[in-house]
């Protein structure tokens, strides 16, 4: 079974659509998929019905909405200021609420539960209360290990939890949980796919040219740098579990909220994956031949550009 793991990165995640297009063109359709943060959006949309067109339509709407997708947490910010002046305490959870994103996902996925996905799907999040990695999945793995797996949640809620970038978005709250971006501990979720039966896993990693040497100069940059710093060792472990990792390098100066450049990110993801296709096929041939595709055939306007 061929699994595809998609890394987080905000608007940069549009590159995943390009990679998926290239894989479809090469008749390498994922039979299982996972994604963290922005990668969870593409993974959820694809896993729901096994159609590339669902991912295209979702990212087209994200591109069109752009900054309007970010619902400012005005009341939270005002409370933070009030607490500072009255108690000298900063009670701050996030700049943006994340509710619009959750509604967008729910509309596109028609209120589907994660168990409704057509193929094995895994979406990581992190619970700030327990410190546990939470893995939302469409079906149980062969062995759960020490991770916490959940199977009875709306797809939109799982994505909302995994996209809650610390400091930037308010955590997704459950009765006994406070959930944030899965990228904190697992930004390239390869091992969950292995646990769900994938014998070949391709990871798609997103990097902005020069970002390793640049200093963060805003709250988003601080958050992204924090996640990258904390997650570097975890990502190395995940990369070792992958059959092949496609490293997509995006132009310098772009970031999580570069919605205006999503078309360019799609093209770069497509071009990078197309160029690497001989290496991808060679890596797969060194393990187990690609099995017969079991997911639904790709339909809709496959080559529509966002």
Coordinates of C-alpha atoms in Angstrom, one line a residue:
X1 CA 0.0 0.0 0.0
X2 CA 1.4 3.4 -1.1
X3 CA 1.1 6.1 1.6
X4 CA 1.7 9.8 1.2
X5 CA 2.7 12.1 4.1
X6 CA 2.2 15.9 3.7
X7 CA 4.1 18.4 5.8
X8 CA 2.6 21.6 7.3
X9 CA 3.3 25.1 6.1
X10 CA 0.2 27.3 5.9
X11 CA -0.4 28.7 2.4
X12 CA 2.9 27.0 1.3
X13 CA 0.8 23.8 1.5
X14 CA -0.6 24.6 -1.9
X15 CA 2.5 22.8 -3.2
X16 CA 0.9 19.6 -2.1
X17 CA -1.7 20.0 -4.7
X18 CA 1.0 20.2 -7.4
X19 CA 2.7 17.1 -6.0
X20 CA -0.6 15.2 -6.0
X21 CA -1.2 16.3 -9.6
X22 CA 2.2 14.9 -10.7
X23 CA 1.6 11.6 -8.9
X24 CA -1.8 11.3 -10.6
X25 CA -0.3 12.0 -14.0
X26 CA 2.2 9.2 -13.3
X27 CA -0.6 6.8 -12.2
X28 CA 0.8 6.7 -8.6
X29 CA -2.4 7.3 -6.6
X30 CA -2.0 7.2 -2.8
X31 CA -3.9 4.5 -1.1
X32 CA -3.3 6.0 2.3
X33 CA -2.6 9.6 3.3
X34 CA -1.6 11.7 6.3
X35 CA -0.9 15.4 6.8
X36 CA 0.0 17.9 9.6
X37 CA -1.3 21.4 9.7
X38 CA -1.8 22.7 6.1
X39 CA -0.9 19.2 5.0
X40 CA -3.9 17.9 6.9
X41 CA -6.2 20.1 4.8
X42 CA -5.0 18.5 1.5
X43 CA -4.9 15.0 3.1
X44 CA -8.5 15.3 4.5
X45 CA -9.9 16.6 1.2
X46 CA -8.2 13.8 -0.8
X47 CA -9.0 11.0 1.6
X48 CA -12.7 11.9 1.8
X49 CA -13.5 10.6 -1.6
X50 CA -10.2 9.8 -3.2
X51 CA -10.6 12.7 -5.7
X52 CA -8.0 15.2 -6.7
X53 CA -10.7 17.6 -7.7
X54 CA -11.8 17.9 -4.0
X55 CA -8.3 19.2 -3.1
X56 CA -8.3 21.6 -6.1
X57 CA -11.7 23.1 -5.1
X58 CA -10.6 23.5 -1.5
X59 CA -7.4 25.3 -2.3
X60 CA -9.2 27.4 -4.9
X61 CA -11.4 28.7 -2.1
X62 CA -8.5 29.2 0.3
X63 CA -6.7 31.2 -2.4
X64 CA -9.8 33.3 -3.1
X65 CA -10.5 34.0 0.6
X66 CA -6.9 34.7 1.4
X67 CA -6.5 36.8 4.6
X68 CA -10.3 36.8 5.0
X69 CA -9.9 33.2 6.2
X70 CA -8.1 34.6 9.3
X71 CA -10.7 35.6 11.9
X72 CA -9.0 38.0 14.3
X73 CA -9.4 37.0 18.0
X74 CA -10.4 40.6 19.0
X75 CA -12.1 39.7 22.3
X76 CA -9.1 37.5 23.3
X77 CA -6.7 40.2 22.6
X78 CA -8.7 42.8 24.6
X79 CA -8.9 40.4 27.5
X80 CA -5.1 39.9 27.3
X81 CA -4.6 43.7 27.6
X82 CA -7.1 43.9 30.4
X83 CA -5.4 41.2 32.4
X84 CA -2.1 42.9 31.9
X85 CA -3.2 46.2 33.3
X86 CA -5.3 44.8 36.2
X87 CA -3.3 41.7 37.2
X88 CA 0.0 42.0 35.4
X89 CA -0.7 38.7 33.7
X90 CA -0.8 37.8 30.1
X91 CA -3.7 35.4 29.4
X92 CA -3.2 34.9 25.6
X93 CA -4.2 32.0 23.5
X94 CA -3.9 33.2 19.9
X95 CA -4.2 36.0 17.4
X96 CA -6.8 34.2 15.2
X97 CA -9.8 32.1 16.2
X98 CA -9.6 29.4 13.5
X99 CA -13.4 29.1 13.2
X100 CA -13.6 30.2 9.6
X101 CA -11.1 27.6 8.6
X102 CA -13.1 24.9 10.4
X103 CA -16.3 26.0 8.7
X104 CA -14.6 26.1 5.3
X105 CA -13.4 22.5 5.8
X106 CA -16.8 21.4 7.1
X107 CA -18.6 22.9 4.1
X108 CA -16.2 21.2 1.6
X109 CA -16.4 17.9 3.4
X110 CA -20.1 18.1 3.9
X111 CA -19.9 17.4 7.6
X112 CA -18.2 14.1 7.1
X113 CA -16.6 12.2 10.1
X114 CA -13.0 11.0 9.8
X115 CA -14.3 7.4 9.7
X116 CA -16.1 8.3 6.5
X117 CA -12.8 8.7 4.6
X118 CA -12.4 6.4 1.6
X119 CA -8.9 5.5 2.5
X120 CA -6.6 5.2 5.6
X121 CA -6.1 8.8 6.9
X122 CA -4.1 10.1 9.8
X123 CA -4.0 13.7 11.1
X124 CA -1.7 14.5 14.1
X125 CA -2.3 17.1 16.8
X126 CA -0.8 17.8 20.2
X127 CA -2.7 18.1 23.5
X128 CA -1.2 20.9 25.6
X129 CA -2.9 19.5 28.7
X130 CA -1.4 16.0 28.6
X131 CA 1.5 16.7 26.3
X132 CA 0.4 13.7 24.2
X133 CA 0.5 13.3 20.5
X134 CA -3.1 12.8 19.3
X135 CA -3.6 10.9 16.0
X136 CA -7.0 11.3 14.4
X137 CA -7.5 8.4 12.0
X138 CA -10.1 6.9 9.8
X139 CA -9.4 3.4 11.1
X140 CA -7.3 1.7 13.8
X141 CA -3.6 0.8 13.1
X142 CA -2.3 -2.7 13.4
X143 CA -0.5 -1.7 16.6
X144 CA -1.3 1.5 18.5
X145 CA 1.9 1.7 20.4
X146 CA 2.1 4.6 23.0
X147 CA 0.3 7.1 20.8
X148 CA -3.2 8.3 21.5
X149 CA -5.5 7.5 18.5
X150 CA -9.1 8.8 18.0
X151 CA -11.5 7.7 15.3
X152 CA -14.9 9.4 16.1
X153 CA -14.4 13.1 15.2
X154 CA -15.6 15.3 12.3
X155 CA -12.9 15.7 9.7
X156 CA -13.1 19.4 10.0
X157 CA -12.4 19.3 13.7
X158 CA -9.4 17.1 13.2
X159 CA -8.0 19.6 10.6
X160 CA -8.9 22.5 12.9
X161 CA -6.9 20.9 15.7
X162 CA -3.9 20.1 13.5
X163 CA -3.8 23.6 12.0
X164 CA -3.8 25.5 15.4
X165 CA -0.3 27.0 15.1
X166 CA 0.7 27.9 18.7
X167 CA 0.6 31.7 19.4
X168 CA -1.0 32.3 16.0
X169 CA -4.3 30.4 16.4
X170 CA -6.4 29.7 19.4
X171 CA -6.1 26.0 20.4
X172 CA -9.0 23.7 19.5
X173 CA -10.7 23.0 22.9
X174 CA -12.3 19.7 23.8
X175 CA -13.7 18.9 27.3
X176 CA -10.4 17.7 28.6
X177 CA -8.0 18.7 25.8
X178 CA -6.4 21.8 24.4
X179 CA -5.2 20.9 20.9
X180 CA -2.6 22.6 18.7
X181 CA -0.7 22.1 15.5
X182 CA 0.4 18.5 14.9
X183 CA 3.6 19.9 13.4
X184 CA 4.9 20.6 16.9
X185 CA 5.8 16.9 17.4
X186 CA 5.1 15.3 13.9
X187 CA 5.2 17.7 11.0
X188 CA 5.9 14.9 8.5
X189 CA 3.6 12.1 9.7
X190 CA 5.1 9.0 8.1
X191 CA 5.1 6.5 10.9
X192 CA 1.2 6.6 11.3
X193 CA 0.9 5.4 7.7
X194 CA 3.4 2.6 8.4
X195 CA 1.2 1.6 11.4
X196 CA -1.9 1.6 9.2
X197 CA -0.3 -0.8 6.7
X198 CA 1.6 1.3 4.2
X199 CA 4.7 -0.6 2.9
X200 CA 5.9 2.4 0.8
X201 CA 5.6 5.9 2.1
X202 CA 6.5 9.1 0.3
X203 CA 6.9 12.3 2.3
X204 CA 6.5 15.8 0.9
X205 CA 8.6 18.4 2.8
X206 CA 8.2 22.1 2.3
X207 CA 11.1 24.6 2.8
X208 CA 11.4 28.3 2.0
X209 CA 14.8 29.2 0.4
X210 CA 17.0 30.8 3.0
X211 CA 14.6 30.4 5.9
X212 CA 17.2 28.6 8.1
X213 CA 19.4 31.6 8.2
X214 CA 16.8 34.3 8.5
X215 CA 15.7 35.8 11.9
X216 CA 11.9 35.8 12.6
X217 CA 10.5 39.3 12.7
X218 CA 6.9 38.8 13.5
X219 CA 4.6 36.6 15.6
X220 CA 4.1 34.2 12.7
X221 CA 7.8 33.9 12.1
X222 CA 8.4 33.2 15.8
X223 CA 5.8 30.5 15.8
X224 CA 7.1 28.8 12.6
X225 CA 10.7 29.0 13.9
X226 CA 9.6 27.5 17.2
X227 CA 7.8 24.6 15.6
X228 CA 10.7 23.9 13.2
X229 CA 13.3 24.1 16.0
X230 CA 11.3 21.8 18.3
X231 CA 10.3 19.4 15.6
X232 CA 13.7 19.0 13.8
X233 CA 14.7 15.9 15.6
X234 CA 11.2 14.4 15.3
X235 CA 11.2 15.1 11.6
X236 CA 14.6 13.3 11.1
X237 CA 13.0 10.3 12.7
X238 CA 10.0 10.4 10.4
X239 CA 12.2 10.9 7.3
X240 CA 14.0 7.6 8.2
X241 CA 10.6 5.8 8.1
X242 CA 9.9 7.1 4.5
X243 CA 10.7 5.3 1.3
X244 CA 11.3 8.6 -0.4
X245 CA 11.0 12.3 0.7
X246 CA 10.3 14.9 -1.9
X247 CA 11.9 18.2 -0.8
X248 CA 10.0 21.2 -2.3
X249 CA 12.0 24.4 -2.1
X250 CA 9.8 27.5 -2.3
X251 CA 11.0 31.1 -3.1
X252 CA 12.6 33.2 -0.4
X253 CA 10.3 35.8 1.3
X254 CA 7.2 33.6 1.4
X255 CA 5.5 32.4 4.5
X256 CA 2.5 30.8 6.1
X257 CA 0.1 33.5 4.9
X258 CA 1.4 34.1 1.4
X259 CA -2.0 33.4 0.0
X260 CA -1.4 35.6 -3.1
X261 CA 1.4 33.2 -4.3
X262 CA -0.5 29.9 -4.0
X263 CA -0.7 29.4 -7.8
X264 CA 3.1 29.6 -7.9
X265 CA 3.4 27.1 -5.0
X266 CA 1.1 24.6 -6.9
X267 CA 3.3 24.9 -10.0
X268 CA 6.5 24.5 -8.0
X269 CA 5.1 21.4 -6.3
X270 CA 4.1 19.9 -9.6
X271 CA 7.4 20.7 -11.3
X272 CA 9.5 19.3 -8.4
X273 CA 7.5 16.1 -8.2
X274 CA 7.5 15.6 -12.0
X275 CA 11.3 16.1 -12.2
X276 CA 11.8 13.7 -9.3
X277 CA 9.4 11.0 -10.7
X278 CA 12.2 8.7 -12.0
X279 CA 13.8 8.7 -8.5
X280 CA 10.4 8.1 -6.8
X281 CA 9.6 5.2 -9.0
X282 CA 13.1 3.8 -8.5
X283 CA 12.8 4.1 -4.8
X284 CA 9.5 2.2 -4.8
X285 CA 10.9 -0.5 -7.1
X286 CA 13.6 -1.2 -4.6
X287 CA 11.0 -2.1 -2.0
X288 CA 7.7 -3.6 -3.1
X289 CA 6.1 -3.0 -6.5
X290 CA 3.2 -0.6 -6.5
X291 CA 0.1 -2.6 -5.8
X292 CA -3.2 -2.3 -7.7
X293 CA -4.9 1.0 -6.9
X294 CA -7.9 0.5 -4.6
X295 CA -9.1 4.1 -4.1
X296 CA -11.8 5.7 -6.1
X297 CA -10.8 6.9 -9.5
X298 CA -9.9 10.6 -9.9
X299 CA -12.7 12.6 -11.4
X300 CA -13.8 16.1 -12.0
X301 CA -11.7 18.8 -13.8
X302 CA -8.4 17.3 -12.9
X303 CA -6.3 20.0 -14.4
X304 CA -8.1 23.0 -13.2
X305 CA -5.6 25.5 -11.7
X306 CA -6.4 27.5 -8.6

